[in-house]
GROMACS .gro file of N, CA and C in nm:
model
  426
    1MET      N    1   1.043   1.182  -1.078
    1MET     CA    2   0.897   1.066  -1.085
    1MET      C    3   1.005   0.958  -1.160
    2MET      N    4   0.942   0.799  -1.118
    2MET     CA    5   0.956   0.687  -1.307
    2MET      C    6   0.798   0.753  -1.330
    3ASN      N    7   0.815   0.683  -1.425
    3ASN     CA    8   0.676   0.667  -1.539
    3ASN      C    9   0.558   0.588  -1.422
    4ALA      N   10   0.461   0.629  -1.469
    4ALA     CA   11   0.350   0.503  -1.398
    4ALA      C   12   0.354   0.386  -1.478
    5ALA      N   13   0.372   0.405  -1.599
    5ALA     CA   14   0.379   0.252  -1.693
    5ALA      C   15   0.456   0.158  -1.679
    6SER      N   16   0.558   0.187  -1.514
    6SER     CA   17   0.643   0.044  -1.492
    6SER      C   18   0.510  -0.014  -1.349
    7LYS      N   19   0.448   0.041  -1.318
    7LYS     CA   20   0.342  -0.084  -1.219
    7LYS      C   21   0.438  -0.078  -1.101
    8ILE      N   22   0.495   0.005  -1.060
    8ILE     CA   23   0.530  -0.054  -0.930
    8ILE      C   24   0.474  -0.091  -0.846
    9ILE      N   25   0.449  -0.254  -0.731
    9ILE     CA   26   0.358  -0.127  -0.582
    9ILE      C   27   0.445  -0.116  -0.495
   10LEU      N   28   0.445  -0.115  -0.432
   10LEU     CA   29   0.481   0.039  -0.243
   10LEU      C   30   0.433  -0.079  -0.190
   11LEU      N   31   0.469  -0.128  -0.107
   11LEU     CA   32   0.491  -0.230  -0.048
   11LEU      C   33   0.535  -0.112   0.121
   12VAL      N   34   0.377  -0.113   0.246
   12VAL     CA   35   0.503  -0.086   0.311
   12VAL      C   36   0.481  -0.116   0.501
   13GLU      N   37   0.524  -0.198   0.460
   13GLU     CA   38   0.494  -0.372   0.547
   13GLU      C   39   0.624  -0.354   0.655
   14ASP      N   40   0.538  -0.339   0.831
   14ASP     CA   41   0.722  -0.426   0.926
   14ASP      C   42   0.698  -0.532   0.944
   15ASP      N   43   0.618  -0.618   0.892
   15ASP     CA   44   0.647  -0.766   0.972
   15ASP      C   45   0.648  -0.802   0.873
   16PRO      N   46   0.839  -0.908   0.852
   16PRO     CA   47   0.934  -0.964   0.732
   16PRO      C   48   0.807  -1.092   0.721
   17ASP      N   49   0.693  -1.218   0.877
   17ASP     CA   50   0.635  -1.305   0.805
   17ASP      C   51   0.498  -1.191   0.717
   18HIS      N   52   0.435  -1.098   0.724
   18HIS     CA   53   0.303  -0.987   0.627
   18HIS      C   54   0.358  -1.015   0.493
   19GLU      N   55   0.579  -0.949   0.476
   19GLU     CA   56   0.560  -0.935   0.411
   19GLU      C   57   0.587  -0.978   0.292
   20PHE      N   58   0.642  -1.102   0.297
   20PHE     CA   59   0.659  -1.251   0.277
   20PHE      C   60   0.484  -1.331   0.172
   21LEU      N   61   0.346  -1.285   0.274
   21LEU     CA   62   0.283  -1.381   0.243
   21LEU      C   63   0.221  -1.255   0.173
   22THR      N   64   0.331  -1.129   0.161
   22THR     CA   65   0.215  -1.007   0.083
   22THR      C   66   0.265  -1.086  -0.074
   23ILE      N   67   0.405  -1.088  -0.086
   23ILE     CA   68   0.504  -1.105  -0.167
   23ILE      C   69   0.476  -1.230  -0.275
   24ARG      N   70   0.462  -1.325  -0.196
   24ARG     CA   71   0.370  -1.505  -0.242
   24ARG      C   72   0.280  -1.545  -0.262
   25ALA      N   73   0.237  -1.445  -0.224
   25ALA     CA   74   0.037  -1.441  -0.301
   25ALA      C   75   0.037  -1.351  -0.426
   26LEU      N   76   0.113  -1.230  -0.409
   26LEU     CA   77   0.059  -1.236  -0.595
   26LEU      C   78   0.162  -1.205  -0.669
   27LYS      N   79   0.274  -1.290  -0.662
   27LYS     CA   80   0.300  -1.364  -0.758
   27LYS      C   81   0.219  -1.496  -0.738
   28LYS      N   82   0.163  -1.561  -0.689
   28LYS     CA   83   0.139  -1.685  -0.679
   28LYS      C   84  -0.070  -1.703  -0.743
   29SER      N   85  -0.015  -1.483  -0.759
   29SER     CA   86  -0.144  -1.435  -0.846
   29SER      C   87  -0.131  -1.398  -0.983
   30ASN      N   88   0.005  -1.468  -1.017
   30ASN     CA   89   0.034  -1.383  -1.131
   30ASN      C   90   0.122  -1.309  -1.177
   31ILE      N   91   0.040  -1.184  -1.028
   31ILE     CA   92   0.166  -1.076  -1.156
   31ILE      C   93   0.243  -0.981  -1.054
   32VAL      N   94   0.301  -0.966  -1.147
   32VAL     CA   95   0.389  -0.970  -1.208
   32VAL      C   96   0.467  -0.816  -1.130
   33ASN      N   97   0.373  -0.761  -1.105
   33ASN     CA   98   0.435  -0.629  -1.113
   33ASN      C   99   0.586  -0.639  -1.011
   34GLU      N  100   0.603  -0.486  -1.057
   34GLU     CA  101   0.784  -0.501  -0.931
   34GLU      C  102   0.722  -0.438  -0.803
   35VAL      N  103   0.734  -0.497  -0.678
   35VAL     CA  104   0.663  -0.426  -0.543
   35VAL      C  105   0.838  -0.394  -0.393
   36ARG      N  106   0.824  -0.302  -0.459
   36ARG     CA  107   0.912  -0.287  -0.359
   36ARG      C  108   0.852  -0.260  -0.172
   37VAL      N  109   0.955  -0.323  -0.154
   37VAL     CA  110   0.910  -0.280   0.031
   37VAL      C  111   0.993  -0.155   0.052
   38ALA      N  112   0.864  -0.106   0.190
   38ALA     CA  113   0.971   0.044   0.248
   38ALA      C  114   0.897  -0.070   0.360
   39ARG      N  115   0.994  -0.056   0.497
   39ARG     CA  116   1.015  -0.121   0.578
   39ARG      C  117   0.983  -0.053   0.819
   40ASP      N  118   0.988   0.028   0.733
   40ASP     CA  119   0.916   0.130   0.795
   40ASP      C  120   0.828   0.278   0.736
   41GLY      N  121   0.840   0.351   0.783
   41GLY     CA  122   0.782   0.467   0.738
   41GLY      C  123   0.852   0.598   0.697
   42GLU      N  124   0.961   0.609   0.725
   42GLU     CA  125   1.024   0.715   0.700
   42GLU      C  126   1.126   0.619   0.570
   43GLU      N  127   1.192   0.551   0.601
   43GLU     CA  128   1.147   0.425   0.488
   43GLU      C  129   1.096   0.521   0.297
   44ALA      N  130   0.891   0.464   0.430
   44ALA     CA  131   0.815   0.494   0.305
   44ALA      C  132   0.776   0.683   0.233
   45LEU      N  133   0.796   0.715   0.354
   45LEU     CA  134   0.832   0.826   0.283
   45LEU      C  135   1.004   0.933   0.186
   46GLU      N  136   1.115   0.827   0.254
   46GLU     CA  137   1.251   0.826   0.142
   46GLU      C  138   1.145   0.777   0.032
   47LEU      N  139   1.114   0.669  -0.029
   47LEU     CA  140   1.089   0.601  -0.170
   47LEU      C  141   1.020   0.732  -0.260
   48LEU      N  142   0.846   0.770  -0.170
   48LEU     CA  143   0.785   0.833  -0.208
   48LEU      C  144   0.834   1.008  -0.262
   49PHE      N  145   0.912   1.039  -0.119
   49PHE     CA  146   0.966   1.164  -0.215
   49PHE      C  147   1.056   1.224  -0.119
   50GLY      N  148   1.170   1.179  -0.213
   50GLY     CA  149   1.248   1.120  -0.183
   50GLY      C  150   1.352   1.171  -0.290
   51GLU      N  151   1.547   1.192  -0.347
   51GLU     CA  152   1.602   1.183  -0.415
   51GLU      C  153   1.591   1.130  -0.570
   52SER      N  154   1.525   0.960  -0.603
   52SER     CA  155   1.517   0.942  -0.618
   52SER      C  156   1.368   0.819  -0.602
   53ALA      N  157   1.258   1.005  -0.610
   53ALA     CA  158   1.179   0.875  -0.592
   53ALA      C  159   1.080   0.841  -0.646
   54ILE      N  160   1.004   0.734  -0.668
   54ILE     CA  161   0.918   0.666  -0.738
   54ILE      C  162   0.789   0.707  -0.681
   55LEU      N  163   0.744   0.620  -0.831
   55LEU     CA  164   0.536   0.685  -0.867
   55LEU      C  165   0.487   0.562  -0.894
   56PRO      N  166   0.401   0.515  -0.714
   56PRO     CA  167   0.402   0.324  -0.770
   56PRO      C  168   0.275   0.416  -0.868
   57GLN      N  169   0.239   0.266  -0.810
   57GLN     CA  170   0.142   0.187  -0.929
   57GLN      C  171  -0.034   0.189  -0.889
   58VAL      N  172  -0.005   0.171  -0.704
   58VAL     CA  173  -0.070   0.162  -0.633
   58VAL      C  174   0.011   0.067  -0.494
   59ILE      N  175  -0.083   0.200  -0.278
   59ILE     CA  176   0.064   0.164  -0.230
   59ILE      C  177   0.005   0.086  -0.089
   60LEU      N  178   0.060  -0.025  -0.062
   60LEU     CA  179  -0.034  -0.019   0.025
   60LEU      C  180   0.080  -0.079   0.186
   61LEU      N  181  -0.068   0.000   0.265
   61LEU     CA  182   0.032   0.055   0.324
   61LEU      C  183  -0.043  -0.021   0.439
   62ASP      N  184   0.081  -0.065   0.555
   62ASP     CA  185   0.023  -0.130   0.706
   62ASP      C  186   0.039   0.035   0.781
   63LEU      N  187  -0.072   0.014   0.873
   63LEU     CA  188  -0.086   0.184   0.953
   63LEU      C  189   0.024   0.122   1.083
   64LYS      N  190   0.002   0.052   1.183
   64LYS     CA  191   0.136   0.020   1.265
   64LYS      C  192   0.261  -0.028   1.199
   65LEU      N  193   0.290   0.098   1.227
   65LEU     CA  194   0.493   0.077   1.166
   65LEU      C  195   0.587   0.198   1.182
   66PRO      N  196   0.727   0.135   1.235
   66PRO     CA  197   0.781   0.188   1.339
   66PRO      C  198   0.808   0.347   1.272
   67LYS      N  199   0.932   0.391   1.388
   67LYS     CA  200   0.962   0.598   1.279
   67LYS      C  201   0.848   0.612   1.215
   68VAL      N  202   0.796   0.633   1.188
   68VAL     CA  203   0.658   0.727   1.128
   68VAL      C  204   0.503   0.596   1.084
   69ASP      N  205   0.404   0.625   1.200
   69ASP     CA  206   0.329   0.586   1.154
   69ASP      C  207   0.240   0.534   1.034
   70GLY      N  208   0.176   0.483   0.964
   70GLY     CA  209   0.055   0.471   0.829
   70GLY      C  210  -0.015   0.588   0.788
   71LEU      N  211  -0.079   0.631   0.962
   71LEU     CA  212  -0.231   0.753   0.907
   71LEU      C  213  -0.050   0.831   0.901
   72GLU      N  214  -0.014   0.937   0.943
   72GLU     CA  215   0.079   1.066   0.848
   72GLU      C  216   0.114   0.974   0.719
   73ILE      N  217   0.156   0.876   0.735
   73ILE     CA  218   0.211   0.855   0.572
   73ILE      C  219   0.126   0.895   0.489
   74LEU      N  220  -0.056   0.835   0.471
   74LEU     CA  221  -0.215   0.818   0.415
   74LEU      C  222  -0.149   1.037   0.381
   75ARG      N  223  -0.138   1.059   0.487
   75ARG     CA  224  -0.198   1.257   0.539
   75ARG      C  225  -0.080   1.285   0.426
   76ARG      N  226  -0.016   1.259   0.458
   76ARG     CA  227   0.164   1.292   0.347
   76ARG      C  228   0.098   1.285   0.190
   77ILE      N  229   0.054   1.164   0.218
   77ILE     CA  230   0.041   1.128   0.027
   77ILE      C  231  -0.075   1.258  -0.048
   78ARG      N  232  -0.107   1.255   0.123
   78ARG     CA  233  -0.274   1.289   0.037
   78ARG      C  234  -0.210   1.522   0.002
   79GLU      N  235  -0.109   1.473   0.066
   79GLU     CA  236  -0.148   1.667   0.060
   79GLU      C  237  -0.005   1.718  -0.003
   80HIS      N  238   0.054   1.637  -0.098
   80HIS     CA  239   0.126   1.649  -0.213
   80HIS      C  240   0.081   1.625  -0.339
   81GLU      N  241   0.111   1.782  -0.437
   81GLU     CA  242   0.026   1.790  -0.568
   81GLU      C  243   0.003   1.669  -0.652
   82ALA      N  244   0.214   1.596  -0.590
   82ALA     CA  245   0.233   1.424  -0.679
   82ALA      C  246   0.194   1.324  -0.634
   83THR      N  247   0.151   1.329  -0.511
   83THR     CA  248   0.106   1.210  -0.538
   83THR      C  249   0.009   1.182  -0.434
   84ARG      N  250  -0.125   1.279  -0.430
   84ARG     CA  251  -0.195   1.336  -0.370
   84ARG      C  252  -0.310   1.189  -0.458
   85LEU      N  253  -0.347   1.117  -0.556
   85LEU     CA  254  -0.397   1.103  -0.653
   85LEU      C  255  -0.424   0.964  -0.682
   86LEU      N  256  -0.213   0.871  -0.645
   86LEU     CA  257  -0.210   0.763  -0.617
   86LEU      C  258  -0.343   0.681  -0.527
   87PRO      N  259  -0.369   0.534  -0.554
   87PRO     CA  260  -0.439   0.417  -0.548
   87PRO      C  261  -0.335   0.398  -0.345
   88VAL      N  262  -0.447   0.401  -0.298
   88VAL     CA  263  -0.360   0.405  -0.161
   88VAL      C  264  -0.469   0.294  -0.087
   89VAL      N  265  -0.444   0.162  -0.066
   89VAL     CA  266  -0.495   0.049   0.070
   89VAL      C  267  -0.371   0.069   0.106
   90VAL      N  268  -0.494   0.066   0.305
   90VAL     CA  269  -0.452  -0.005   0.373
   90VAL      C  270  -0.435  -0.128   0.431
   91LEU      N  271  -0.380  -0.172   0.464
   91LEU     CA  272  -0.339  -0.381   0.411
   91LEU      C  273  -0.287  -0.361   0.597
   92THR      N  274  -0.390  -0.376   0.597
   92THR     CA  275  -0.283  -0.395   0.809
   92THR      C  276  -0.369  -0.578   0.895
   93SER      N  277  -0.351  -0.575   0.952
   93SER     CA  278  -0.423  -0.639   1.082
   93SER      C  279  -0.533  -0.557   1.201
   94SER      N  280  -0.546  -0.400   1.273
   94SER     CA  281  -0.589  -0.316   1.308
   94SER      C  282  -0.754  -0.314   1.224
   95ASP      N  283  -0.900  -0.321   1.322
   95ASP     CA  284  -0.990  -0.378   1.305
   95ASP      C  285  -1.040  -0.270   1.451
   96GLU      N  286  -0.980  -0.151   1.400
   96GLU     CA  287  -0.996  -0.063   1.520
   96GLU      C  288  -1.115   0.046   1.489
   97GLU      N  289  -1.190   0.063   1.479
   97GLU     CA  290  -1.274   0.178   1.418
   97GLU      C  291  -1.230   0.298   1.406
   98SER      N  292  -1.154   0.354   1.532
   98SER     CA  293  -1.065   0.443   1.462
   98SER      C  294  -0.962   0.500   1.398
   99ASP      N  295  -0.927   0.408   1.374
   99ASP     CA  296  -0.848   0.382   1.213
   99ASP      C  297  -0.940   0.322   1.145
  100VAL      N  298  -1.028   0.281   1.121
  100VAL     CA  299  -1.055   0.262   0.991
  100VAL      C  300  -1.100   0.440   0.926
  101ILE      N  301  -1.255   0.500   1.050
  101ILE     CA  302  -1.281   0.595   0.983
  101ILE      C  303  -1.097   0.711   1.021
  102ARG      N  304  -1.081   0.725   1.101
  102ARG     CA  305  -0.884   0.819   0.983
  102ARG      C  306  -0.853   0.749   0.925
  103SER      N  307  -0.832   0.646   0.879
  103SER     CA  308  -0.809   0.649   0.713
  103SER      C  309  -0.893   0.690   0.628
  104TYR      N  310  -0.985   0.704   0.639
  104TYR     CA  311  -1.118   0.700   0.535
  104TYR      C  312  -1.057   0.870   0.559
  105GLU      N  313  -1.133   0.964   0.596
  105GLU     CA  314  -1.098   1.107   0.608
  105GLU      C  315  -0.953   1.148   0.600
  106LEU      N  316  -0.932   0.992   0.641
  106LEU     CA  317  -0.727   1.061   0.537
  106LEU      C  318  -0.723   1.073   0.365
  107GLY      N  319  -0.809   1.008   0.385
  107GLY     CA  320  -0.829   0.935   0.207
  107GLY      C  321  -0.773   0.813   0.142
  108THR      N  322  -0.813   0.751   0.265
  108THR     CA  323  -0.809   0.624   0.193
  108THR      C  324  -0.818   0.574   0.075
  109ASN      N  325  -0.800   0.480  -0.057
  109ASN     CA  326  -0.866   0.417  -0.097
  109ASN      C  327  -0.985   0.316  -0.058
  110SER      N  328  -0.903   0.248  -0.019
  110SER     CA  329  -1.000   0.123   0.025
  110SER      C  330  -0.871   0.028   0.111
  111TYR      N  331  -0.975  -0.006   0.193
  111TYR     CA  332  -0.945  -0.044   0.362
  111TYR      C  333  -0.937  -0.189   0.399
  112ILE      N  334  -0.838  -0.326   0.407
  112ILE     CA  335  -0.867  -0.397   0.412
  112ILE      C  336  -0.792  -0.466   0.542
  113ARG      N  337  -0.838  -0.561   0.633
  113ARG     CA  338  -0.825  -0.629   0.761
  113ARG      C  339  -0.741  -0.748   0.743
  114LYS      N  340  -0.618  -0.822   0.706
  114LYS     CA  341  -0.480  -0.893   0.735
  114LYS      C  342  -0.621  -1.036   0.709
  115PRO      N  343  -0.686  -1.100   0.666
  115PRO     CA  344  -0.739  -1.239   0.751
  115PRO      C  345  -0.629  -1.285   0.736
  116VAL      N  346  -0.658  -1.423   0.835
  116VAL     CA  347  -0.525  -1.427   0.945
  116VAL      C  348  -0.469  -1.585   0.892
  117ASN      N  349  -0.544  -1.616   0.843
  117ASN     CA  350  -0.430  -1.784   0.789
  117ASN      C  351  -0.462  -1.788   0.650
  118PHE      N  352  -0.424  -1.821   0.645
  118PHE     CA  353  -0.258  -1.820   0.456
  118PHE      C  354  -0.401  -1.810   0.378
  119THR      N  355  -0.465  -1.936   0.368
  119THR     CA  356  -0.533  -1.916   0.183
  119THR      C  357  -0.600  -1.861   0.211
  120ASP      N  358  -0.668  -1.696   0.286
  120ASP     CA  359  -0.782  -1.648   0.255
  120ASP      C  360  -0.656  -1.543   0.239
  121PHE      N  361  -0.522  -1.540   0.318
  121PHE     CA  362  -0.439  -1.326   0.335
  121PHE      C  363  -0.441  -1.391   0.152
  122ALA      N  364  -0.374  -1.569   0.083
  122ALA     CA  365  -0.348  -1.500  -0.061
  122ALA      C  366  -0.479  -1.504  -0.166
  123GLU      N  367  -0.597  -1.483  -0.173
  123GLU     CA  368  -0.731  -1.445  -0.219
  123GLU      C  369  -0.756  -1.317  -0.214
  124ALA      N  370  -0.712  -1.266  -0.113
  124ALA     CA  371  -0.788  -1.173   0.002
  124ALA      C  372  -0.677  -1.071  -0.102
  125THR      N  373  -0.548  -1.098  -0.078
  125THR     CA  374  -0.393  -1.047  -0.168
  125THR      C  375  -0.489  -1.046  -0.337
  126ARG      N  376  -0.430  -1.188  -0.356
  126ARG     CA  377  -0.544  -1.232  -0.487
  126ARG      C  378  -0.613  -1.097  -0.549
  127GLN      N  379  -0.737  -1.046  -0.529
  127GLN     CA  380  -0.818  -0.948  -0.600
  127GLN      C  381  -0.813  -0.858  -0.574
  128LEU      N  382  -0.714  -0.783  -0.452
  128LEU     CA  383  -0.629  -0.672  -0.448
  128LEU      C  384  -0.604  -0.659  -0.579
  129GLY      N  385  -0.487  -0.708  -0.601
  129GLY     CA  386  -0.309  -0.697  -0.695
  129GLY      C  387  -0.481  -0.705  -0.864
  130MET      N  388  -0.559  -0.760  -0.869
  130MET     CA  389  -0.675  -0.774  -0.976
  130MET      C  390  -0.697  -0.636  -1.014
  131TYR      N  391  -0.797  -0.592  -0.897
  131TYR     CA  392  -0.936  -0.486  -0.893
  131TYR      C  393  -0.807  -0.341  -0.924
  132TRP      N  394  -0.700  -0.357  -0.856
  132TRP     CA  395  -0.555  -0.246  -0.885
  132TRP      C  396  -0.426  -0.234  -0.917
  133LEU      N  397  -0.493  -0.364  -0.968
  133LEU     CA  398  -0.298  -0.346  -1.165
  133LEU      C  399  -0.480  -0.328  -1.247
  134VAL      N  400  -0.539  -0.377  -1.281
  134VAL     CA  401  -0.580  -0.459  -1.362
  134VAL      C  402  -0.684  -0.375  -1.409
  135LEU      N  403  -0.809  -0.410  -1.376
  135LEU     CA  404  -0.944  -0.319  -1.420
  135LEU      C  405  -0.966  -0.146  -1.356
  136ASN      N  406  -0.895  -0.161  -1.225
  136ASN     CA  407  -0.887  -0.003  -1.196
  136ASN      C  408  -0.807   0.078  -1.266
  137GLN      N  409  -0.892   0.260  -1.345
  137GLN     CA  410  -0.820   0.256  -1.369
  137GLN      C  411  -0.781   0.393  -1.327
  138CYS      N  412  -0.713   0.410  -1.313
  138CYS     CA  413  -0.569   0.565  -1.279
  138CYS      C  414  -0.532   0.698  -1.325
  139ALA      N  415  -0.607   0.804  -1.179
  139ALA     CA  416  -0.585   0.954  -1.220
  139ALA      C  417  -0.403   0.918  -1.344
  140PRO      N  418  -0.479   1.030  -1.404
  140PRO     CA  419  -0.396   1.097  -1.482
  140PRO      C  420  -0.293   1.130  -1.443
  141GLN      N  421  -0.138   1.148  -1.371
  141GLN     CA  422  -0.039   1.143  -1.360
  141GLN      C  423  -0.045   1.354  -1.427
  142ILE      N  424  -0.038   1.423  -1.310
  142ILE     CA  425   0.013   1.608  -1.365
  142ILE      C  426   0.110   1.612  -1.409
   0.00000   0.00000   0.00000
């Protein structure tokens, strides 16, 4: 596993436009952490549990993903000792109440609905980055 001090952001996002906007908004907010992108659920699980697993500072997780959905990824993150305490922020366009409830039942730290316009999206991403990468004190790695 990679050292948590590297402060990698794992962005799990299948929509190329949302990926671009998220990375752009982080950079615009002077958040210079490395962003690793998984474009489907399988790729996310490989990055977290595969041979060259990473231990990100925070995971930004979309729910509606190909191959393995975000709720299943969240379930697997919480069931593994090495990843169960990682901050996971569900960042999704879904506002279905069942998705919100299930995300919290599975242990998400935060649920954020993606704003539609870029200005609002950039501000939400800036605040998210400032909180999870600067202000939040992560649990020590076991």
